[in-house]
């Protein structure tokens, strides 16, 4: 274990995951992959793939929107998967419903398009949010609601609770309304864990916002792969999830887990097959069906949704606490090793973004290399050279512009010039914003990660960038973030 247990002895209690790596995830070693992108996607165990094949080989399934035998079989498995999701999140079926979507983005969009934004309401987001959530401001704008961002500290990329409370202050005109006629304050949106920095934001914000009259949309996509979420303890209005991020398979299945009392307040701007009790053509009339079916447009992915049930059983049998322990130890060891990297003159080779300790953070580490002249090593170069070594990691801004702007100190004054740059390329944006890089390098750990994976990357980093002066010559233009 290369000495990791000397500093982080808990790592030794996770040996079971080494057995799983050698059996269920052995394709990584056979194919010579170093996989360090678990925030991007989880990996599928061989048991998951076998279960999928056995289920399809052992029965016939049809479109759930019927009562014939094959339809009934599919419907039963989809409903069992809904119940398993609620059970896994310790959510009462009396309070919550599960709506299957293509991914977390699709779940967020369902909320945004149907939420009753109005002039006296507000959309409040933390500046640490994925673009799938930032995009909700377009729905707020169309509804006449204002959008406000809660900013973070540059040093550790955390957000003060006091700043959250200040931004959640009641919208203009709220106090002038009689209590009986007050509308909800609006929607508060934030991630339980940052997909950029790994920072875990307090779940206590949920109650803070709700006490101020807000609905809360919690992005749990980056959080759930290594942590449990108990909806009987914290009660967000909406939770969004992409299941492939938790256990790798299936892709194309996400969830919106929503409070029943909130769903009835949403007004869908669209209806489709399966979402209506009836619709007419001679007159423009339709009646939406009740519950989750009103939000599942068309036919759900009934051949893959049952794999969510198996995936949750798989993770539960292993133990999310065990996975969390390994990831916590690996992340801490990895950050220590990164910060120990030095050029021959003693200068640091790495600048780390976000917390340097493991308090309230997950297994995602964002950083940039610094070359021998003190310049940031272009993230495109790192992507190219790490790929040659069969290392899978992520580079760029990770669809989280708020953190990138904070990291590099980009002000609103600088960015206002973009309002007249609709045809600008991403490289044009970098020049306008005076950014030294298109983002960062992101390494993230998960269920099949080992210390050997982390050591391999540290060895690659030292061998490739120590004492080196880098150049951007011959790098391809950036097409986007």
CSV table of C-alpha atoms in Angstrom, one decimal:
chain,number,residue,atom,x,y,z
A,1,UNK,CA,0.0,0.0,0.0
A,2,UNK,CA,3.0,2.2,-0.5
A,3,UNK,CA,2.9,3.8,2.9
A,4,UNK,CA,-0.5,5.3,2.7
A,5,UNK,CA,-1.6,3.4,5.8
A,6,UNK,CA,1.1,5.1,7.8
A,7,UNK,CA,-0.6,8.5,7.3
A,8,UNK,CA,-4.1,7.3,6.7
A,9,UNK,CA,-4.5,4.0,8.5
A,10,UNK,CA,-8.2,3.7,7.7
A,11,UNK,CA,-7.2,2.8,4.1
A,12,UNK,CA,-6.2,-0.6,5.4
A,13,UNK,CA,-9.9,-1.3,6.4
A,14,UNK,CA,-11.0,-1.0,2.8
A,15,UNK,CA,-9.2,-4.1,1.4
A,16,UNK,CA,-12.5,-5.5,0.2
A,17,UNK,CA,-12.4,-2.9,-2.5
A,18,UNK,CA,-9.1,-4.3,-3.8
A,19,UNK,CA,-10.8,-7.6,-4.2
A,20,UNK,CA,-13.6,-6.0,-6.2
A,21,UNK,CA,-11.0,-4.1,-8.3
A,22,UNK,CA,-9.4,-7.5,-9.2
A,23,UNK,CA,-12.6,-9.2,-10.0
A,24,UNK,CA,-15.5,-6.9,-10.8
A,25,UNK,CA,-13.4,-4.1,-12.3
A,26,UNK,CA,-10.5,-6.1,-13.6
A,27,UNK,CA,-11.0,-4.7,-17.1
A,28,UNK,CA,-9.2,-1.6,-16.0
A,29,UNK,CA,-5.9,-3.5,-15.4
A,30,UNK,CA,-6.4,-5.8,-18.4
A,31,UNK,CA,-6.9,-2.8,-20.7
A,32,UNK,CA,-4.1,-0.8,-18.9
A,33,UNK,CA,-6.3,2.1,-17.9
A,34,UNK,CA,-5.7,4.5,-15.0
A,35,UNK,CA,-9.2,5.8,-14.4
A,36,UNK,CA,-9.4,9.1,-12.5
A,37,UNK,CA,-12.7,10.6,-13.6
A,38,UNK,CA,-15.3,9.3,-11.2
A,39,UNK,CA,-17.0,12.7,-10.9
A,40,UNK,CA,-17.5,12.5,-14.7
A,41,UNK,CA,-18.9,8.9,-14.6
A,42,UNK,CA,-18.8,5.9,-12.3
A,43,UNK,CA,-17.7,2.5,-13.6
A,44,UNK,CA,-19.9,-0.6,-14.0
A,45,UNK,CA,-19.1,-3.8,-12.2
A,46,UNK,CA,-19.3,-7.1,-14.1
A,47,UNK,CA,-22.1,-8.2,-11.9
A,48,UNK,CA,-24.2,-5.3,-13.1
A,49,UNK,CA,-23.7,-6.2,-16.7
A,50,UNK,CA,-24.4,-9.9,-16.0
A,51,UNK,CA,-27.7,-9.0,-14.2
A,52,UNK,CA,-28.8,-6.8,-17.1
A,53,UNK,CA,-28.1,-9.6,-19.6
A,54,UNK,CA,-29.8,-12.3,-17.5
A,55,UNK,CA,-32.9,-10.2,-17.0
A,56,UNK,CA,-33.4,-9.5,-20.7
A,57,UNK,CA,-32.5,-13.1,-21.6
A,58,UNK,CA,-35.1,-14.5,-19.1
A,59,UNK,CA,-38.2,-12.5,-19.9
A,60,UNK,CA,-39.9,-10.3,-22.5
A,61,UNK,CA,-40.8,-6.7,-21.8
A,62,UNK,CA,-43.0,-4.2,-23.7
A,63,UNK,CA,-44.0,-0.6,-23.6
A,64,UNK,CA,-45.3,0.1,-20.0
A,65,UNK,CA,-48.3,2.1,-21.3
A,66,UNK,CA,-50.6,-1.0,-21.5
A,67,UNK,CA,-52.0,-3.9,-19.5
A,68,UNK,CA,-50.7,-6.8,-21.7
A,69,UNK,CA,-48.3,-9.3,-20.2
A,70,UNK,CA,-45.1,-7.9,-21.5
A,71,UNK,CA,-46.2,-4.3,-20.6
A,72,UNK,CA,-47.2,-5.4,-17.1
A,73,UNK,CA,-43.8,-7.0,-16.6
A,74,UNK,CA,-42.0,-3.8,-17.5
A,75,UNK,CA,-44.3,-1.7,-15.4
A,76,UNK,CA,-43.8,-3.8,-12.3
A,77,UNK,CA,-40.0,-3.5,-12.6
A,78,UNK,CA,-40.1,0.2,-13.2
A,79,UNK,CA,-42.3,0.6,-10.1
A,80,UNK,CA,-40.0,-1.6,-8.0
A,81,UNK,CA,-37.1,0.7,-9.1
A,82,UNK,CA,-39.0,3.8,-8.0
A,83,UNK,CA,-39.6,2.2,-4.6
A,84,UNK,CA,-35.9,1.2,-4.3
A,85,UNK,CA,-34.8,4.8,-5.0
A,86,UNK,CA,-37.1,6.0,-2.2
A,87,UNK,CA,-35.8,3.3,0.1
A,88,UNK,CA,-32.2,4.1,-0.6
A,89,UNK,CA,-32.7,7.7,0.1
A,90,UNK,CA,-34.9,6.9,3.2
A,91,UNK,CA,-37.7,9.0,1.7
A,92,UNK,CA,-41.3,8.3,2.7
A,93,UNK,CA,-43.5,7.4,-0.3
A,94,UNK,CA,-46.1,9.5,1.4
A,95,UNK,CA,-43.9,12.6,1.0
A,96,UNK,CA,-41.8,12.0,-2.1
A,97,UNK,CA,-42.2,10.7,-5.7
A,98,UNK,CA,-39.6,9.5,-8.1
A,99,UNK,CA,-39.7,10.8,-11.7
A,100,UNK,CA,-37.3,9.0,-14.1
A,101,UNK,CA,-35.4,11.3,-16.5
A,102,UNK,CA,-32.5,10.9,-19.0
A,103,UNK,CA,-30.1,12.5,-16.4
A,104,UNK,CA,-29.7,15.1,-13.7
A,105,UNK,CA,-29.9,17.8,-16.4
A,106,UNK,CA,-33.2,16.5,-17.6
A,107,UNK,CA,-34.5,16.5,-14.0
A,108,UNK,CA,-33.4,20.1,-13.4
A,109,UNK,CA,-35.1,21.2,-16.6
A,110,UNK,CA,-38.4,19.6,-15.6
A,111,UNK,CA,-38.3,21.8,-12.5
A,112,UNK,CA,-37.3,24.9,-14.3
A,113,UNK,CA,-39.9,24.8,-17.1
A,114,UNK,CA,-42.7,24.1,-14.7
A,115,UNK,CA,-41.8,26.2,-11.6
A,116,UNK,CA,-44.1,29.2,-11.0
A,117,UNK,CA,-41.6,32.0,-11.3
A,118,UNK,CA,-43.2,35.4,-11.0
A,119,UNK,CA,-42.2,39.1,-10.5
A,120,UNK,CA,-42.4,38.8,-6.7
A,121,UNK,CA,-40.3,35.6,-6.6
A,122,UNK,CA,-36.6,35.0,-7.0
A,123,UNK,CA,-34.2,32.3,-8.2
A,124,UNK,CA,-31.2,32.1,-5.9
A,125,UNK,CA,-28.2,30.0,-6.8
A,126,UNK,CA,-24.7,29.5,-5.3
A,127,UNK,CA,-22.0,30.6,-7.8
A,128,UNK,CA,-20.7,27.0,-7.4
A,129,UNK,CA,-23.3,25.3,-9.7
A,130,UNK,CA,-23.1,23.2,-12.8
A,131,UNK,CA,-24.4,24.9,-15.9
A,132,UNK,CA,-27.4,22.5,-15.9
A,133,UNK,CA,-28.5,24.5,-12.9
A,134,UNK,CA,-27.3,27.9,-14.1
A,135,UNK,CA,-29.6,27.5,-17.0
A,136,UNK,CA,-32.6,27.7,-14.8
A,137,UNK,CA,-32.1,31.5,-14.8
A,138,UNK,CA,-33.6,31.6,-18.3
A,139,UNK,CA,-36.8,30.1,-17.0
A,140,UNK,CA,-36.8,32.6,-14.1
A,141,UNK,CA,-36.2,35.5,-16.5
A,142,UNK,CA,-39.2,34.4,-18.7
A,143,UNK,CA,-41.4,34.3,-15.6
A,144,UNK,CA,-40.3,37.8,-14.5
A,145,UNK,CA,-38.4,36.6,-11.5
A,146,UNK,CA,-35.0,38.0,-10.6
A,147,UNK,CA,-31.8,35.8,-10.3
A,148,UNK,CA,-29.3,36.3,-7.6
A,149,UNK,CA,-26.0,34.4,-6.9
A,150,UNK,CA,-24.4,33.7,-3.6
A,151,UNK,CA,-20.6,34.1,-4.0
A,152,UNK,CA,-17.8,32.0,-2.5
A,153,UNK,CA,-14.5,32.7,-0.9
A,154,UNK,CA,-11.6,32.5,-3.3
A,155,UNK,CA,-9.2,30.9,-0.8
A,156,UNK,CA,-11.1,27.7,-0.2
A,157,UNK,CA,-14.1,27.9,-2.6
A,158,UNK,CA,-16.5,27.6,0.3
A,159,UNK,CA,-19.6,29.8,0.8
A,160,UNK,CA,-20.5,31.4,4.1
A,161,UNK,CA,-23.9,30.6,5.5
A,162,UNK,CA,-24.3,34.3,6.4
A,163,UNK,CA,-23.9,35.1,2.7
A,164,UNK,CA,-26.6,32.5,1.8
A,165,UNK,CA,-29.0,34.0,4.3
A,166,UNK,CA,-28.4,37.5,3.0
A,167,UNK,CA,-29.1,36.5,-0.6
A,168,UNK,CA,-32.2,34.7,0.5
A,169,UNK,CA,-33.7,37.9,2.0
A,170,UNK,CA,-37.3,38.2,1.0
A,171,UNK,CA,-37.9,39.6,-2.5
A,172,UNK,CA,-39.0,43.2,-2.9
A,173,UNK,CA,-42.6,43.8,-1.9
A,174,UNK,CA,-42.9,40.6,0.1
A,175,UNK,CA,-43.4,42.3,3.5
A,176,UNK,CA,-46.1,44.6,2.0
A,177,UNK,CA,-48.3,41.6,1.2
A,178,UNK,CA,-50.8,40.2,3.7
A,179,UNK,CA,-49.6,36.9,5.2
A,180,UNK,CA,-52.6,35.1,3.5
A,181,UNK,CA,-51.6,36.4,0.1
A,182,UNK,CA,-47.8,36.0,0.3
A,183,UNK,CA,-46.4,33.9,-2.5
A,184,UNK,CA,-43.4,31.6,-2.0
A,185,UNK,CA,-40.1,33.5,-2.1
A,186,UNK,CA,-38.8,31.4,-4.9
A,187,UNK,CA,-36.3,28.6,-5.6
A,188,UNK,CA,-32.9,28.1,-4.0
A,189,UNK,CA,-30.5,25.9,-5.9
A,190,UNK,CA,-27.2,24.4,-4.9
A,191,UNK,CA,-25.0,21.3,-5.1
A,192,UNK,CA,-24.5,19.0,-2.1
A,193,UNK,CA,-21.0,18.6,-3.5
A,194,UNK,CA,-19.2,20.7,-6.1
A,195,UNK,CA,-18.3,19.0,-9.3
A,196,UNK,CA,-15.3,21.3,-9.7
A,197,UNK,CA,-13.6,21.5,-6.3
A,198,UNK,CA,-15.2,18.6,-4.2
A,199,UNK,CA,-16.4,21.1,-1.6
A,200,UNK,CA,-19.5,19.8,0.3
A,201,UNK,CA,-21.9,22.6,1.0
A,202,UNK,CA,-24.0,22.3,4.2
A,203,UNK,CA,-27.2,20.4,4.0
A,204,UNK,CA,-28.5,22.7,6.8
A,205,UNK,CA,-29.0,25.3,4.2
A,206,UNK,CA,-32.1,23.4,3.1
A,207,UNK,CA,-34.0,24.3,6.3
A,208,UNK,CA,-32.6,27.8,6.3
A,209,UNK,CA,-34.0,28.5,2.9
A,210,UNK,CA,-37.3,26.8,3.6
A,211,UNK,CA,-37.8,28.8,6.7
A,212,UNK,CA,-37.5,31.9,4.5
A,213,UNK,CA,-40.2,30.6,2.2
A,214,UNK,CA,-38.1,29.1,-0.5
A,215,UNK,CA,-38.4,25.8,-2.3
A,216,UNK,CA,-35.0,24.0,-2.5
A,217,UNK,CA,-33.5,22.1,-5.4
A,218,UNK,CA,-30.5,20.0,-4.3
A,219,UNK,CA,-28.1,18.7,-6.9
A,220,UNK,CA,-26.9,15.4,-5.5
A,221,UNK,CA,-25.1,14.1,-8.6
A,222,UNK,CA,-21.6,14.5,-7.3
A,223,UNK,CA,-22.5,13.7,-3.7
A,224,UNK,CA,-24.2,10.4,-3.9
A,225,UNK,CA,-21.3,8.2,-5.3
A,226,UNK,CA,-19.5,8.3,-1.9
A,227,UNK,CA,-22.1,9.5,0.6
A,228,UNK,CA,-25.6,8.7,1.7
A,229,UNK,CA,-28.5,11.2,1.7
A,230,UNK,CA,-31.3,10.8,4.2
A,231,UNK,CA,-34.4,12.5,3.1
A,232,UNK,CA,-36.1,11.8,6.4
A,233,UNK,CA,-33.6,14.1,8.0
A,234,UNK,CA,-33.1,16.8,5.4
A,235,UNK,CA,-36.2,17.6,3.3
A,236,UNK,CA,-35.3,19.3,0.1
A,237,UNK,CA,-38.2,20.1,-2.2
A,238,UNK,CA,-36.4,18.6,-5.2
A,239,UNK,CA,-33.4,16.4,-5.6
A,240,UNK,CA,-31.7,15.6,-8.9
A,241,UNK,CA,-29.5,12.5,-9.6
A,242,UNK,CA,-27.7,10.8,-12.5
A,243,UNK,CA,-27.4,7.2,-11.6
A,244,UNK,CA,-24.4,6.4,-13.9
A,245,UNK,CA,-22.4,8.7,-11.7
A,246,UNK,CA,-23.1,6.5,-8.7
A,247,UNK,CA,-22.5,3.1,-10.2
A,248,UNK,CA,-21.6,3.4,-13.9
A,249,UNK,CA,-24.5,1.5,-15.5
A,250,UNK,CA,-27.0,2.2,-16.9
A,251,UNK,CA,-26.4,5.5,-18.7
A,252,UNK,CA,-29.3,7.6,-19.8
A,253,UNK,CA,-31.3,7.2,-16.5
A,254,UNK,CA,-31.6,10.0,-13.9
A,255,UNK,CA,-34.1,11.0,-11.4
A,256,UNK,CA,-36.1,13.9,-10.1
A,257,UNK,CA,-37.1,13.1,-6.5
A,258,UNK,CA,-39.8,15.6,-5.6
A,259,UNK,CA,-42.0,16.3,-2.7
A,260,UNK,CA,-45.6,15.5,-3.5
A,261,UNK,CA,-46.9,18.9,-2.3
A,262,UNK,CA,-44.4,20.6,-4.6
A,263,UNK,CA,-45.3,18.6,-7.7
A,264,UNK,CA,-48.9,19.8,-7.6
A,265,UNK,CA,-47.6,23.5,-7.7
A,266,UNK,CA,-45.7,22.9,-10.9
A,267,UNK,CA,-47.4,23.9,-14.2
A,268,UNK,CA,-46.1,22.0,-17.1
A,269,UNK,CA,-45.9,23.9,-20.4
A,270,UNK,CA,-46.1,20.7,-22.4
A,271,UNK,CA,-47.8,17.4,-22.5
A,272,UNK,CA,-47.0,14.2,-24.3
A,273,UNK,CA,-47.9,10.5,-24.6
A,274,UNK,CA,-48.2,9.0,-21.2
A,275,UNK,CA,-48.5,12.3,-19.4
A,276,UNK,CA,-52.2,12.9,-20.0
A,277,UNK,CA,-55.4,11.2,-19.0
A,278,UNK,CA,-56.9,12.4,-22.2
A,279,UNK,CA,-56.4,15.1,-24.9
A,280,UNK,CA,-58.5,16.3,-27.8
A,281,UNK,CA,-57.8,17.7,-31.2
A,282,UNK,CA,-61.2,19.3,-32.1
A,283,UNK,CA,-60.8,21.6,-29.1
A,284,UNK,CA,-57.4,22.5,-27.5
A,285,UNK,CA,-58.0,20.5,-24.2
A,286,UNK,CA,-56.0,18.1,-22.2
A,287,UNK,CA,-56.0,16.7,-18.7
A,288,UNK,CA,-52.6,15.7,-17.2
A,289,UNK,CA,-52.4,12.4,-15.3
A,290,UNK,CA,-51.5,12.6,-11.6
A,291,UNK,CA,-48.2,12.1,-9.9
A,292,UNK,CA,-44.9,11.2,-11.6
A,293,UNK,CA,-46.5,10.0,-14.8
A,294,UNK,CA,-47.4,13.7,-15.6
A,295,UNK,CA,-43.7,14.5,-15.9
A,296,UNK,CA,-42.4,11.4,-17.7
A,297,UNK,CA,-42.7,12.4,-21.4
A,298,UNK,CA,-43.2,9.5,-23.8
A,299,UNK,CA,-42.0,6.1,-22.9
A,300,UNK,CA,-39.5,5.7,-20.0
A,301,UNK,CA,-36.3,3.7,-20.5
A,302,UNK,CA,-38.0,0.5,-19.2
A,303,UNK,CA,-35.2,-1.8,-20.3
A,304,UNK,CA,-32.6,0.1,-18.3
A,305,UNK,CA,-34.5,1.5,-15.3
A,306,UNK,CA,-34.5,-1.9,-13.5
A,307,UNK,CA,-30.7,-1.7,-13.6
A,308,UNK,CA,-31.0,1.2,-11.1
A,309,UNK,CA,-32.6,-1.2,-8.7
A,310,UNK,CA,-29.7,-3.7,-9.1
A,311,UNK,CA,-27.1,-0.8,-8.9
A,312,UNK,CA,-28.5,0.4,-5.6
A,313,UNK,CA,-28.5,-3.1,-4.2
A,314,UNK,CA,-24.9,-3.5,-5.4
A,315,UNK,CA,-23.7,-0.3,-3.7
A,316,UNK,CA,-25.7,-1.1,-0.5
A,317,UNK,CA,-24.1,-4.6,-0.2
A,318,UNK,CA,-20.6,-3.1,-0.5
A,319,UNK,CA,-21.4,-0.2,1.8
A,320,UNK,CA,-21.3,3.5,0.9
A,321,UNK,CA,-19.4,4.1,4.1
A,322,UNK,CA,-16.7,1.8,3.0
A,323,UNK,CA,-16.5,3.5,-0.4
A,324,UNK,CA,-16.4,6.9,1.3
A,325,UNK,CA,-13.6,5.8,3.6
A,326,UNK,CA,-11.4,4.7,0.7
A,327,UNK,CA,-12.1,7.8,-1.3
A,328,UNK,CA,-11.4,10.1,1.7
A,329,UNK,CA,-8.0,8.4,2.4
A,330,UNK,CA,-7.0,8.4,-1.3
A,331,UNK,CA,-8.0,12.1,-1.8
A,332,UNK,CA,-6.1,13.2,1.3
A,333,UNK,CA,-3.0,11.2,0.2
A,334,UNK,CA,-3.2,12.5,-3.3
A,335,UNK,CA,-3.4,16.1,-2.3
A,336,UNK,CA,-0.4,15.7,0.0
A,337,UNK,CA,1.5,14.2,-2.8
A,338,UNK,CA,0.6,16.9,-5.3
A,339,UNK,CA,1.6,19.6,-2.9
A,340,UNK,CA,5.0,17.9,-2.3
A,341,UNK,CA,5.9,18.1,-6.0
A,342,UNK,CA,8.7,20.6,-6.5
A,343,UNK,CA,10.9,21.8,-9.3
A,344,UNK,CA,14.7,21.5,-8.7
A,345,UNK,CA,14.8,25.1,-7.4
A,346,UNK,CA,12.2,24.2,-4.8
A,347,UNK,CA,9.3,26.0,-6.4
A,348,UNK,CA,5.9,24.3,-6.3
A,349,UNK,CA,4.8,22.4,-9.4
A,350,UNK,CA,1.1,22.5,-8.5
A,351,UNK,CA,-1.5,25.1,-7.5
A,352,UNK,CA,-4.5,23.5,-5.8
A,353,UNK,CA,-8.0,24.9,-5.9
A,354,UNK,CA,-10.3,24.5,-2.9
A,355,UNK,CA,-9.8,23.0,0.5
A,356,UNK,CA,-6.5,21.4,1.4
A,357,UNK,CA,-8.0,19.2,4.1
A,358,UNK,CA,-10.8,16.6,4.1
A,359,UNK,CA,-13.3,18.5,6.2
A,360,UNK,CA,-16.6,18.7,4.3
A,361,UNK,CA,-15.1,17.7,1.0
A,362,UNK,CA,-15.4,14.8,-1.4
A,363,UNK,CA,-13.1,12.9,-3.7
A,364,UNK,CA,-12.7,15.5,-6.4
A,365,UNK,CA,-9.4,17.5,-6.7
A,366,UNK,CA,-8.9,20.4,-9.1
A,367,UNK,CA,-5.5,21.9,-9.7
A,368,UNK,CA,-3.1,23.2,-12.4
A,369,UNK,CA,0.6,22.4,-13.0
A,370,UNK,CA,3.1,25.2,-12.8
A,371,UNK,CA,6.1,25.0,-15.2
A,372,UNK,CA,9.7,25.9,-14.4
A,373,UNK,CA,9.0,29.5,-15.4
A,374,UNK,CA,6.1,29.9,-13.1
A,375,UNK,CA,3.4,29.7,-15.9
A,376,UNK,CA,0.3,27.6,-15.6
A,377,UNK,CA,0.7,24.5,-17.8
A,378,UNK,CA,-2.0,24.7,-20.5
A,379,UNK,CA,-4.8,22.2,-19.6
A,380,UNK,CA,-4.9,21.0,-23.2
A,381,UNK,CA,-1.3,19.9,-23.0
A,382,UNK,CA,-2.1,17.9,-19.8
A,383,UNK,CA,-5.1,16.3,-21.5
A,384,UNK,CA,-3.0,15.3,-24.4
A,385,UNK,CA,0.0,14.0,-22.5
A,386,UNK,CA,-2.0,12.1,-19.8
A,387,UNK,CA,-4.1,10.4,-22.5
A,388,UNK,CA,-0.9,9.1,-24.1
A,389,UNK,CA,-0.2,7.4,-20.8
A,390,UNK,CA,-3.8,5.9,-20.8
A,391,UNK,CA,-4.8,8.1,-17.9
A,392,UNK,CA,-8.5,9.2,-17.9
A,393,UNK,CA,-9.0,12.5,-16.1
A,394,UNK,CA,-10.9,15.7,-16.9
A,395,UNK,CA,-9.7,19.1,-18.0
A,396,UNK,CA,-11.4,22.5,-18.6
A,397,UNK,CA,-14.0,24.4,-16.5
A,398,UNK,CA,-16.2,21.3,-15.9
A,399,UNK,CA,-19.4,23.2,-16.9
A,400,UNK,CA,-19.0,25.2,-13.7
A,401,UNK,CA,-18.1,28.8,-14.7
A,402,UNK,CA,-18.7,30.3,-11.3
A,403,UNK,CA,-15.9,28.4,-9.6
A,404,UNK,CA,-13.5,29.2,-12.5
A,405,UNK,CA,-14.3,32.9,-12.3
A,406,UNK,CA,-13.6,32.8,-8.5
A,407,UNK,CA,-10.4,30.9,-8.9
A,408,UNK,CA,-8.9,33.3,-11.4
A,409,UNK,CA,-10.5,36.4,-9.9
A,410,UNK,CA,-12.6,37.4,-12.9
A,411,UNK,CA,-14.9,40.3,-12.1
A,412,UNK,CA,-18.3,41.2,-13.5
A,413,UNK,CA,-16.7,44.4,-14.8
A,414,UNK,CA,-14.3,42.3,-17.0
A,415,UNK,CA,-17.1,40.0,-18.2
A,416,UNK,CA,-19.5,42.8,-19.1
A,417,UNK,CA,-17.7,43.1,-22.5
A,418,UNK,CA,-19.0,39.6,-23.4
A,419,UNK,CA,-22.5,41.0,-23.8
A,420,UNK,CA,-21.5,42.2,-27.3
A,421,UNK,CA,-19.5,39.1,-28.2
A,422,UNK,CA,-22.2,36.6,-29.2
A,423,UNK,CA,-20.0,35.1,-32.0
A,424,UNK,CA,-16.9,34.9,-29.8
A,425,UNK,CA,-15.0,31.6,-29.5
A,426,UNK,CA,-14.0,30.2,-26.2
A,427,UNK,CA,-10.5,31.3,-26.8
A,428,UNK,CA,-11.8,34.8,-27.4
A,429,UNK,CA,-13.6,34.6,-24.0
A,430,UNK,CA,-10.3,33.7,-22.3
A,431,UNK,CA,-8.6,36.7,-23.9
A,432,UNK,CA,-11.3,39.1,-22.9
A,433,UNK,CA,-11.3,37.7,-19.3
A,434,UNK,CA,-7.5,37.8,-19.2
A,435,UNK,CA,-7.5,34.1,-18.1
A,436,UNK,CA,-4.2,32.2,-18.0
A,437,UNK,CA,-5.9,28.9,-18.7
A,438,UNK,CA,-9.1,27.3,-20.0
A,439,UNK,CA,-9.7,25.9,-16.6
A,440,UNK,CA,-8.0,23.2,-14.5
A,441,UNK,CA,-7.1,19.6,-14.3
A,442,UNK,CA,-9.5,17.4,-12.3
A,443,UNK,CA,-8.8,14.1,-10.7
A,444,UNK,CA,-11.5,12.2,-8.9
A,445,UNK,CA,-11.7,8.9,-7.1
A,446,UNK,CA,-14.4,6.2,-6.7
A,447,UNK,CA,-15.3,2.7,-5.9
A,448,UNK,CA,-12.6,1.0,-7.9
A,449,UNK,CA,-9.7,3.4,-7.1
A,450,UNK,CA,-6.5,2.3,-5.6
A,451,UNK,CA,-3.4,3.9,-4.2
A,452,UNK,CA,-1.5,2.5,-7.2
A,453,UNK,CA,-3.7,4.6,-9.5
A,454,UNK,CA,-2.8,7.7,-7.5
A,455,UNK,CA,0.9,6.8,-7.5
A,456,UNK,CA,0.9,6.3,-11.2
A,457,UNK,CA,-0.4,9.8,-11.8
A,458,UNK,CA,2.0,11.4,-9.3
A,459,UNK,CA,4.9,9.6,-11.1
A,460,UNK,CA,3.6,10.8,-14.5
A,461,UNK,CA,3.3,14.4,-13.2
A,462,UNK,CA,6.9,14.4,-11.8
A,463,UNK,CA,8.4,12.8,-14.9
A,464,UNK,CA,6.5,15.0,-17.3
A,465,UNK,CA,6.5,18.5,-15.8
A,466,UNK,CA,9.4,18.8,-13.4
A,467,UNK,CA,11.8,21.5,-14.5
A,468,UNK,CA,10.0,21.8,-17.8
A,469,UNK,CA,9.2,25.0,-19.6
A,470,UNK,CA,6.0,24.4,-21.5
A,471,UNK,CA,4.5,26.1,-24.6
A,472,UNK,CA,1.1,26.2,-26.3
A,473,UNK,CA,2.6,25.8,-29.8
A,474,UNK,CA,0.6,23.4,-32.0
A,475,UNK,CA,-2.2,23.0,-29.5
A,476,UNK,CA,-5.7,22.9,-31.1
A,477,UNK,CA,-8.1,25.8,-30.4
A,478,UNK,CA,-10.5,25.3,-27.6
A,479,UNK,CA,-14.0,24.6,-28.9
A,480,UNK,CA,-15.7,25.2,-25.5
A,481,UNK,CA,-15.4,25.1,-21.8
